[in-house]
mmCIF file of C-alpha atoms in Angstrom:
data_model
loop_
_atom_site.group_PDB
_atom_site.id
_atom_site.type_symbol
_atom_site.label_atom_id
_atom_site.label_comp_id
_atom_site.label_asym_id
_atom_site.label_seq_id
_atom_site.Cartn_x
_atom_site.Cartn_y
_atom_site.Cartn_z
ATOM 1 C CA MET Y 1 -21.101 -48.641 21.206
ATOM 2 C CA ARG Y 2 -23.901 -46.266 22.173
ATOM 3 C CA ILE Y 3 -27.397 -47.649 22.741
ATOM 4 C CA PHE Y 4 -30.071 -44.999 23.165
ATOM 5 C CA PRO Y 5 -33.159 -46.154 25.086
ATOM 6 C CA ASP Y 6 -36.634 -45.197 23.959
ATOM 7 C CA TRP Y 7 -37.247 -42.824 26.868
ATOM 8 C CA LEU Y 8 -34.096 -40.879 26.057
ATOM 9 C CA LEU Y 9 -35.024 -40.650 22.395
ATOM 10 C CA LEU Y 10 -38.461 -39.310 23.280
ATOM 11 C CA ALA Y 11 -37.073 -36.787 25.756
ATOM 12 C CA THR Y 12 -34.299 -35.439 23.544
ATOM 13 C CA ALA Y 13 -35.050 -32.349 21.503
ATOM 14 C CA LEU Y 14 -33.279 -31.781 18.219
ATOM 15 C CA LEU Y 15 -29.698 -30.875 18.996
ATOM 16 C CA PRO Y 16 -28.383 -27.516 17.794
ATOM 17 C CA LEU Y 17 -27.045 -28.169 14.339
ATOM 18 C CA GLY Y 18 -24.389 -25.500 14.386
ATOM 19 C CA SER Y 19 -21.925 -27.831 12.726
ATOM 20 C CA LEU Y 20 -24.388 -28.380 9.925
ATOM 21 C CA ALA Y 21 -25.311 -24.745 9.479
ATOM 22 C CA ALA Y 22 -21.669 -23.716 9.501
ATOM 23 C CA VAL Y 23 -20.980 -25.641 6.338
ATOM 24 C CA SER Y 24 -22.571 -22.961 4.206
ATOM 25 C CA VAL Y 25 -24.491 -19.723 4.376
ATOM 26 C CA SER Y 26 -25.870 -20.261 0.891
ATOM 27 C CA SER Y 27 -29.632 -20.134 0.483
ATOM 28 C CA SER Y 28 -29.629 -21.784 -2.931
ATOM 29 C CA LYS Y 29 -31.938 -24.750 -3.350
ATOM 30 C CA LEU Y 30 -31.823 -27.579 -5.825
ATOM 31 C CA ALA Y 31 -34.862 -29.340 -7.148
ATOM 32 C CA ASP Y 32 -34.459 -31.408 -10.292
ATOM 33 C CA SER Y 33 -36.803 -30.570 -13.165
ATOM 34 C CA ASN Y 34 -39.455 -32.862 -14.576
ATOM 35 C CA ILE Y 35 -38.115 -35.109 -17.312
ATOM 36 C CA SER Y 36 -39.689 -37.584 -19.694
ATOM 37 C CA ILE Y 37 -38.977 -41.272 -19.249
ATOM 38 C CA THR Y 38 -38.904 -42.837 -22.698
ATOM 39 C CA PRO Y 39 -39.935 -46.492 -22.936
ATOM 40 C CA THR Y 40 -37.119 -48.876 -23.846
ATOM 41 C CA SER Y 41 -36.495 -52.578 -23.450
ATOM 42 C CA LYS Y 42 -33.923 -51.703 -20.779
ATOM 43 C CA ASN Y 43 -36.388 -49.915 -18.497
ATOM 44 C CA PHE Y 44 -39.243 -52.421 -18.984
ATOM 45 C CA GLU Y 45 -41.000 -50.079 -21.443
ATOM 46 C CA ILE Y 46 -41.905 -47.441 -18.849
ATOM 47 C CA SER Y 47 -43.356 -44.210 -20.255
ATOM 48 C CA ALA Y 48 -43.841 -41.416 -17.724
ATOM 49 C CA VAL Y 49 -42.828 -37.982 -16.495
ATOM 50 C CA SER Y 50 -40.989 -37.559 -13.212
ATOM 51 C CA GLN Y 51 -38.917 -35.026 -11.309
ATOM 52 C CA GLY Y 52 -35.269 -36.029 -11.367
ATOM 53 C CA ARG Y 53 -32.399 -36.864 -13.695
ATOM 54 C CA PHE Y 54 -30.753 -39.863 -15.312
ATOM 55 C CA VAL Y 55 -27.111 -40.607 -14.559
ATOM 56 C CA THR Y 56 -25.084 -43.141 -16.502
ATOM 57 C CA SER Y 57 -23.341 -45.894 -14.579
ATOM 58 C CA ALA Y 58 -19.998 -47.305 -15.722
ATOM 59 C CA ASP Y 59 -21.612 -50.156 -17.673
ATOM 60 C CA GLY Y 60 -24.060 -47.821 -19.418
ATOM 61 C CA THR Y 61 -27.031 -48.560 -17.167
ATOM 62 C CA GLN Y 62 -29.290 -45.530 -16.761
ATOM 63 C CA ILE Y 63 -29.956 -44.747 -13.102
ATOM 64 C CA PHE Y 64 -32.754 -42.389 -12.097
ATOM 65 C CA ALA Y 65 -31.845 -39.944 -9.316
ATOM 66 C CA ASP Y 66 -33.454 -37.024 -7.532
ATOM 67 C CA ALA Y 67 -32.209 -34.430 -5.031
ATOM 68 C CA ARG Y 68 -33.668 -31.683 -2.857
ATOM 69 C CA GLY Y 69 -32.248 -28.831 -0.820
ATOM 70 C CA ASP Y 70 -29.025 -26.855 -0.623
ATOM 71 C CA PRO Y 71 -26.133 -28.718 -2.319
ATOM 72 C CA SER Y 72 -23.589 -26.978 -0.087
ATOM 73 C CA LYS Y 73 -25.011 -28.636 3.025
ATOM 74 C CA PRO Y 74 -23.974 -32.113 4.218
ATOM 75 C CA ALA Y 75 -25.449 -34.732 1.905
ATOM 76 C CA ILE Y 76 -27.328 -37.893 2.789
ATOM 77 C CA VAL Y 77 -27.890 -40.403 -0.015
ATOM 78 C CA PHE Y 78 -30.965 -42.572 0.593
ATOM 79 C CA ILE Y 79 -31.080 -46.125 -0.805
ATOM 80 C CA HIS Y 80 -34.459 -47.865 -0.858
ATOM 81 C CA GLY Y 81 -35.393 -51.484 -0.264
ATOM 82 C CA LEU Y 82 -36.306 -54.484 -2.400
ATOM 83 C CA GLY Y 83 -39.038 -54.091 -4.998
ATOM 84 C CA ILE Y 84 -39.770 -50.484 -4.039
ATOM 85 C CA SER Y 85 -38.315 -47.332 -5.574
ATOM 86 C CA ALA Y 86 -36.887 -44.102 -4.197
ATOM 87 C CA MET Y 87 -40.383 -42.628 -4.143
ATOM 88 C CA SER Y 88 -40.726 -44.478 -0.818
ATOM 89 C CA PHE Y 89 -38.819 -41.549 0.731
ATOM 90 C CA ASP Y 90 -41.264 -38.886 -0.496
ATOM 91 C CA ASN Y 91 -42.300 -37.787 2.988
ATOM 92 C CA VAL Y 92 -38.642 -37.191 3.904
ATOM 93 C CA PHE Y 93 -37.788 -35.306 0.715
ATOM 94 C CA ASN Y 94 -40.877 -33.105 1.002
ATOM 95 C CA ASP Y 95 -40.181 -32.180 4.636
ATOM 96 C CA PRO Y 96 -38.693 -28.656 5.001
ATOM 97 C CA LEU Y 97 -37.281 -29.563 8.422
ATOM 98 C CA TRP Y 98 -34.944 -32.036 6.719
ATOM 99 C CA LEU Y 99 -34.019 -29.555 3.999
ATOM 100 C CA ARG Y 100 -33.128 -26.907 6.558
ATOM 101 C CA HIS Y 101 -30.114 -28.956 7.611
ATOM 102 C CA VAL Y 102 -29.045 -31.422 4.910
ATOM 103 C CA PHE Y 103 -28.954 -31.990 1.170
ATOM 104 C CA LEU Y 104 -31.079 -35.012 0.301
ATOM 105 C CA VAL Y 105 -30.246 -37.337 -2.597
ATOM 106 C CA ARG Y 106 -31.969 -40.571 -3.621
ATOM 107 C CA TYR Y 107 -31.962 -42.883 -6.593
ATOM 108 C CA ASP Y 108 -33.816 -45.871 -7.989
ATOM 109 C CA THR Y 109 -31.317 -48.700 -7.738
ATOM 110 C CA ARG Y 110 -30.777 -50.743 -10.886
ATOM 111 C CA GLY Y 111 -33.684 -53.055 -11.515
ATOM 112 C CA HIS Y 112 -36.132 -50.763 -9.727
ATOM 113 C CA GLY Y 113 -38.526 -47.929 -10.475
ATOM 114 C CA ARG Y 114 -37.476 -45.612 -13.276
ATOM 115 C CA SER Y 115 -33.944 -47.003 -13.694
ATOM 116 C CA ASP Y 116 -32.840 -49.601 -16.248
ATOM 117 C CA LYS Y 117 -33.528 -53.209 -15.331
ATOM 118 C CA PRO Y 118 -30.757 -55.424 -16.725
ATOM 119 C CA THR Y 119 -31.350 -59.168 -16.699
ATOM 120 C CA THR Y 120 -27.841 -60.518 -17.302
ATOM 121 C CA ALA Y 121 -25.621 -61.915 -14.551
ATOM 122 C CA ALA Y 122 -22.770 -59.529 -15.399
ATOM 123 C CA ALA Y 123 -25.007 -56.573 -14.584
ATOM 124 C CA TRP Y 124 -25.426 -57.790 -11.017
ATOM 125 C CA GLU Y 125 -21.814 -58.103 -9.956
ATOM 126 C CA SER Y 126 -20.986 -56.230 -6.769
ATOM 127 C CA GLN Y 127 -18.902 -53.644 -8.595
ATOM 128 C CA ARG Y 128 -21.847 -52.657 -10.790
ATOM 129 C CA ILE Y 129 -23.884 -51.792 -7.693
ATOM 130 C CA ALA Y 130 -21.062 -49.637 -6.319
ATOM 131 C CA GLU Y 131 -20.641 -47.891 -9.675
ATOM 132 C CA ASP Y 132 -24.295 -46.852 -9.663
ATOM 133 C CA PHE Y 133 -23.753 -45.065 -6.361
ATOM 134 C CA ASP Y 134 -20.566 -43.492 -7.727
ATOM 135 C CA ALA Y 135 -22.456 -42.135 -10.737
ATOM 136 C CA VAL Y 136 -24.986 -40.456 -8.453
ATOM 137 C CA VAL Y 137 -22.224 -39.005 -6.270
ATOM 138 C CA ARG Y 138 -20.452 -37.557 -9.323
ATOM 139 C CA SER Y 139 -23.609 -36.145 -10.855
ATOM 140 C CA TYR Y 140 -24.451 -34.123 -7.755
ATOM 141 C CA GLY Y 141 -20.851 -33.267 -6.906
ATOM 142 C CA LEU Y 142 -21.011 -34.880 -3.475
ATOM 143 C CA HIS Y 143 -17.988 -35.048 -1.181
ATOM 144 C CA ARG Y 144 -17.968 -37.667 1.567
ATOM 145 C CA PRO Y 145 -21.746 -38.019 1.806
ATOM 146 C CA PHE Y 146 -23.567 -39.927 4.478
ATOM 147 C CA VAL Y 147 -25.420 -42.937 3.095
ATOM 148 C CA LEU Y 148 -28.670 -44.347 4.444
ATOM 149 C CA GLY Y 149 -29.661 -47.864 3.451
ATOM 150 C CA TRP Y 150 -33.200 -48.853 4.312
ATOM 151 C CA SER Y 151 -34.125 -52.546 4.524
ATOM 152 C CA TYR Y 152 -32.525 -54.465 1.615
ATOM 153 C CA GLY Y 153 -30.988 -51.193 0.447
ATOM 154 C CA ALA Y 154 -28.425 -51.575 3.222
ATOM 155 C CA THR Y 155 -26.798 -54.371 1.214
ATOM 156 C CA HIS Y 156 -25.656 -51.754 -1.312
ATOM 157 C CA ILE Y 157 -23.434 -50.147 1.304
ATOM 158 C CA THR Y 158 -21.461 -53.392 1.493
ATOM 159 C CA ASP Y 159 -20.848 -53.131 -2.260
ATOM 160 C CA ILE Y 160 -19.878 -49.465 -2.018
ATOM 161 C CA MET Y 161 -17.309 -50.095 0.696
ATOM 162 C CA THR Y 162 -15.774 -53.015 -1.206
ATOM 163 C CA PHE Y 163 -14.503 -50.593 -3.828
ATOM 164 C CA HIS Y 164 -13.748 -47.501 -1.744
ATOM 165 C CA PRO Y 165 -11.722 -46.508 1.315
ATOM 166 C CA ALA Y 166 -13.531 -45.675 4.539
ATOM 167 C CA ASN Y 167 -13.122 -41.929 4.008
ATOM 168 C CA TYR Y 168 -15.276 -42.071 0.863
ATOM 169 C CA LEU Y 169 -18.229 -41.683 3.233
ATOM 170 C CA SER Y 170 -18.828 -39.550 6.312
ATOM 171 C CA GLY Y 171 -20.903 -42.259 7.923
ATOM 172 C CA ILE Y 172 -23.358 -45.108 7.434
ATOM 173 C CA ILE Y 173 -26.981 -45.168 8.521
ATOM 174 C CA TYR Y 174 -28.638 -48.572 8.642
ATOM 175 C CA ASP Y 175 -32.415 -48.281 8.817
ATOM 176 C CA ALA Y 176 -34.286 -51.527 9.552
ATOM 177 C CA PRO Y 177 -31.435 -53.106 7.600
ATOM 178 C CA GLN Y 178 -30.309 -56.265 5.941
ATOM 179 C CA PRO Y 179 -26.553 -55.518 5.910
ATOM 180 C CA ARG Y 180 -25.424 -58.305 3.548
ATOM 181 C CA THR Y 181 -27.014 -60.398 0.821
ATOM 182 C CA THR Y 182 -25.585 -63.538 2.418
ATOM 183 C CA ASP Y 183 -27.611 -63.128 5.608
ATOM 184 C CA PHE Y 184 -31.320 -63.547 6.210
ATOM 185 C CA VAL Y 185 -32.322 -61.266 9.066
ATOM 186 C CA PHE Y 186 -36.026 -61.242 8.334
ATOM 187 C CA SER Y 187 -38.840 -62.570 10.486
ATOM 188 C CA PRO Y 188 -40.607 -65.927 9.974
ATOM 189 C CA ALA Y 189 -43.550 -63.960 8.565
ATOM 190 C CA VAL Y 190 -41.354 -62.560 5.784
ATOM 191 C CA ALA Y 191 -39.745 -65.957 5.216
ATOM 192 C CA ALA Y 192 -43.209 -67.392 4.629
ATOM 193 C CA VAL Y 193 -44.008 -64.982 1.784
ATOM 194 C CA ALA Y 194 -40.494 -64.634 0.294
ATOM 195 C CA PRO Y 195 -40.795 -67.511 -2.225
ATOM 196 C CA GLY Y 196 -43.631 -65.640 -3.908
ATOM 197 C CA PHE Y 197 -41.394 -62.718 -4.872
ATOM 198 C CA THR Y 198 -40.065 -64.578 -7.906
ATOM 199 C CA LEU Y 199 -43.283 -66.253 -9.057
ATOM 200 C CA THR Y 200 -43.885 -66.186 -12.801
ATOM 201 C CA SER Y 201 -46.456 -68.940 -13.192
ATOM 202 C CA ASN Y 202 -49.318 -67.687 -11.015
ATOM 203 C CA VAL Y 203 -50.389 -64.051 -11.149
ATOM 204 C CA THR Y 204 -52.850 -64.384 -8.281
ATOM 205 C CA ASP Y 205 -50.242 -65.834 -5.932
ATOM 206 C CA PHE Y 206 -47.740 -63.142 -6.905
ATOM 207 C CA GLN Y 207 -50.291 -60.432 -6.170
ATOM 208 C CA ALA Y 208 -51.085 -62.014 -2.816
ATOM 209 C CA THR Y 209 -47.380 -62.157 -1.978
ATOM 210 C CA MET Y 210 -46.747 -58.490 -2.649
ATOM 211 C CA ILE Y 211 -49.837 -57.393 -0.738
ATOM 212 C CA ALA Y 212 -48.921 -59.585 2.232
ATOM 213 C CA PHE Y 213 -45.354 -58.272 2.236
ATOM 214 C CA LEU Y 214 -46.442 -54.644 2.061
ATOM 215 C CA ASN Y 215 -48.902 -55.221 4.898
ATOM 216 C CA LEU Y 216 -45.986 -56.504 6.982
ATOM 217 C CA CYS Y 217 -44.019 -53.349 6.198
ATOM 218 C CA HIS Y 218 -46.815 -51.186 7.600
ATOM 219 C CA PRO Y 219 -50.399 -52.209 8.424
ATOM 220 C CA ALA Y 220 -52.009 -48.848 7.616
ATOM 221 C CA LEU Y 221 -50.277 -46.999 4.799
ATOM 222 C CA GLU Y 222 -52.016 -44.101 3.113
ATOM 223 C CA TRP Y 223 -53.867 -45.495 0.089
ATOM 224 C CA THR Y 224 -52.063 -43.601 -2.673
ATOM 225 C CA PHE Y 225 -48.666 -44.509 -1.222
ATOM 226 C CA TYR Y 226 -49.801 -48.119 -0.777
ATOM 227 C CA LEU Y 227 -50.721 -48.337 -4.464
ATOM 228 C CA ALA Y 228 -47.441 -46.683 -5.494
ATOM 229 C CA CYS Y 229 -45.478 -49.344 -3.613
ATOM 230 C CA LEU Y 230 -47.464 -52.116 -5.276
ATOM 231 C CA GLY Y 231 -46.898 -50.415 -8.627
ATOM 232 C CA ASP Y 232 -43.145 -50.458 -8.068
ATOM 233 C CA ALA Y 233 -43.317 -54.229 -7.661
ATOM 234 C CA LEU Y 234 -45.272 -54.501 -10.908
ATOM 235 C CA VAL Y 235 -42.595 -52.780 -13.023
ATOM 236 C CA GLN Y 236 -39.753 -55.018 -11.810
ATOM 237 C CA PRO Y 237 -39.014 -58.083 -13.979
ATOM 238 C CA ARG Y 238 -38.975 -61.262 -11.899
ATOM 239 C CA ALA Y 239 -35.554 -62.066 -13.374
ATOM 240 C CA VAL Y 240 -34.243 -58.948 -11.624
ATOM 241 C CA THR Y 241 -35.697 -60.130 -8.326
ATOM 242 C CA GLU Y 242 -33.915 -63.452 -8.785
ATOM 243 C CA PHE Y 243 -30.586 -61.664 -9.239
ATOM 244 C CA LEU Y 244 -31.218 -59.499 -6.187
ATOM 245 C CA PHE Y 245 -31.644 -62.621 -4.069
ATOM 246 C CA SER Y 246 -28.781 -64.596 -5.601
ATOM 247 C CA ARG Y 247 -26.064 -61.995 -6.167
ATOM 248 C CA THR Y 248 -22.888 -62.243 -4.095
ATOM 249 C CA GLN Y 249 -20.723 -59.693 -2.334
ATOM 250 C CA SER Y 250 -17.871 -59.449 0.164
ATOM 251 C CA SER Y 251 -18.169 -57.629 3.488
ATOM 252 C CA ASP Y 252 -14.411 -57.705 4.207
ATOM 253 C CA GLU Y 253 -13.724 -54.035 3.448
ATOM 254 C CA LEU Y 254 -16.905 -52.884 5.182
ATOM 255 C CA PHE Y 255 -15.958 -54.664 8.390
ATOM 256 C CA LYS Y 256 -12.351 -53.532 8.118
ATOM 257 C CA ALA Y 257 -13.520 -49.910 8.090
ATOM 258 C CA GLY Y 258 -15.888 -50.393 10.997
ATOM 259 C CA LYS Y 259 -14.432 -53.134 13.162
ATOM 260 C CA GLU Y 260 -10.673 -52.881 12.606
ATOM 261 C CA ASP Y 261 -9.858 -49.302 11.637
ATOM 262 C CA GLY Y 262 -12.840 -47.911 13.496
ATOM 263 C CA SER Y 263 -12.806 -44.948 11.149
ATOM 264 C CA LEU Y 264 -16.356 -45.249 9.837
ATOM 265 C CA PRO Y 265 -19.251 -44.372 12.174
ATOM 266 C CA LEU Y 266 -22.471 -46.382 11.969
ATOM 267 C CA LEU Y 267 -25.977 -45.549 13.158
ATOM 268 C CA ALA Y 268 -28.310 -48.552 13.307
ATOM 269 C CA ILE Y 269 -32.011 -47.668 13.505
ATOM 270 C CA PHE Y 270 -34.730 -50.180 14.309
ATOM 271 C CA GLY Y 271 -38.499 -49.894 14.482
ATOM 272 C CA GLY Y 272 -39.982 -50.909 17.796
ATOM 273 C CA ASP Y 273 -42.950 -52.494 15.982
ATOM 274 C CA ASP Y 274 -41.084 -53.747 12.894
ATOM 275 C CA GLN Y 275 -42.615 -57.053 11.769
ATOM 276 C CA ASN Y 276 -39.936 -57.700 9.140
ATOM 277 C CA ILE Y 277 -36.477 -57.393 10.686
ATOM 278 C CA VAL Y 278 -35.098 -59.437 13.585
ATOM 279 C CA LYS Y 279 -33.007 -56.851 15.414
ATOM 280 C CA ASP Y 280 -30.821 -59.336 17.289
ATOM 281 C CA LEU Y 281 -29.709 -60.967 14.028
ATOM 282 C CA VAL Y 282 -28.593 -57.602 12.665
ATOM 283 C CA LEU Y 283 -26.733 -56.772 15.868
ATOM 284 C CA GLU Y 284 -24.840 -60.052 15.613
ATOM 285 C CA ILE Y 285 -23.560 -58.963 12.192
ATOM 286 C CA VAL Y 286 -22.373 -55.523 13.330
ATOM 287 C CA GLU Y 287 -21.007 -56.730 16.670
ATOM 288 C CA GLY Y 288 -17.537 -55.290 17.201
ATOM 289 C CA TRP Y 289 -18.188 -52.129 15.188
ATOM 290 C CA LYS Y 290 -16.122 -49.523 17.032
ATOM 291 C CA ASP Y 291 -18.170 -46.374 16.407
ATOM 292 C CA LEU Y 292 -21.697 -47.761 16.631
ATOM 293 C CA SER Y 293 -24.888 -46.046 17.769
ATOM 294 C CA ILE Y 294 -28.117 -48.034 18.121
ATOM 295 C CA VAL Y 295 -31.579 -46.479 18.297
ATOM 296 C CA THR Y 296 -34.916 -48.261 18.504
ATOM 297 C CA ILE Y 297 -37.752 -45.916 17.568
ATOM 298 C CA PRO Y 298 -40.864 -46.725 19.625
ATOM 299 C CA GLY Y 299 -43.975 -47.440 17.598
ATOM 300 C CA ALA Y 300 -42.091 -47.506 14.295
ATOM 301 C CA GLN Y 301 -42.957 -50.108 11.677
ATOM 302 C CA HIS Y 302 -40.578 -51.364 8.972
ATOM 303 C CA PHE Y 303 -41.344 -48.066 7.217
ATOM 304 C CA THR Y 304 -39.689 -46.249 10.118
ATOM 305 C CA PHE Y 305 -39.693 -42.889 8.372
ATOM 306 C CA VAL Y 306 -43.387 -43.158 7.485
ATOM 307 C CA SER Y 307 -44.701 -44.441 10.808
ATOM 308 C CA GLN Y 308 -42.619 -42.145 13.055
ATOM 309 C CA PRO Y 309 -41.376 -39.326 10.801
ATOM 310 C CA GLU Y 310 -40.491 -36.825 13.538
ATOM 311 C CA LEU Y 311 -38.556 -39.273 15.704
ATOM 312 C CA PHE Y 312 -36.823 -40.650 12.619
ATOM 313 C CA ARG Y 313 -35.785 -37.175 11.494
ATOM 314 C CA LYS Y 314 -34.484 -36.221 14.940
ATOM 315 C CA THR Y 315 -32.592 -39.494 15.259
ATOM 316 C CA VAL Y 316 -30.769 -39.079 11.951
ATOM 317 C CA LEU Y 317 -30.081 -35.347 12.172
ATOM 318 C CA ASN Y 318 -28.881 -35.527 15.780
ATOM 319 C CA TRP Y 319 -26.441 -38.262 14.851
ATOM 320 C CA VAL Y 320 -25.212 -36.451 11.730
ATOM 321 C CA ALA Y 321 -24.662 -33.297 13.779
ATOM 322 C CA GLY Y 322 -22.699 -35.281 16.332
ATOM 323 C CA ILE Y 323 -20.453 -36.861 13.707
ATOM 324 C CA LEU Y 324 -19.723 -33.532 12.038
ATOM 325 C CA SER Y 325 -18.939 -31.876 15.365
ATOM 326 C CA HIS Y 326 -16.101 -34.309 16.121
#
């Protein structure tokens, strides 16, 4: 296990990414075109235009995905948190310093954003979640991508590993994570507002819940981004939120890959000022992981990549470069 102290993180410049650059000399760039999102009962009647593509999961669910950069470079698939869509990673995907080194892929997980929002129990089995990721991987032709799960999005990695061998991925990045649905690693402040996530009988209380939760994620978000996050919550049926909280999964294969075989590297990132996640509870879950790196980013809120974008970028890219150089 490698624990990097704050002073070392601040003092470390971005490592030479020779191993990344060596993957390809291609200068081709991918940016998905704008597409129309046609309102249907499956997507909660959303009608909009957005840059990206739809991929079809194994059960027919339409998953919205988006990618930026050079597809021949190492890929990182970003998975967002609860009640918020992949647009939460806009500042990462619009940053040319990221695109210089890696191919960035993201998608709205089922029940979120521009993707379909099924409200039957069968649609929320663990395998369905893994199949969504698989559909994105196939669509972009990815081979052994890295996967980054932010907040509740980290639970999806548990599903992915249940149905794949360790070498399906190059590595896991936990960012302010909840690793499993069966654990509650959130602060008392989040626990206090959590019951309001599934409210259907009181609009005012639901609004207050989402505002309070977003304020905990970051106390000073830029206004347009703040409204976009609240809008994501608005287009999610409360029945979907119920399934997200109640769905089950097994972490056996995940822990086998990390704690027994030791073949899957893990980077765990925490925000030094995160008001949502209790770091020690997460570390208890991943204790025994053989190839584990832990970084606490000073001054970072739950939105680590928004509050400290440069340190977040350096942390991830340095680690990716190190893994690929082995």
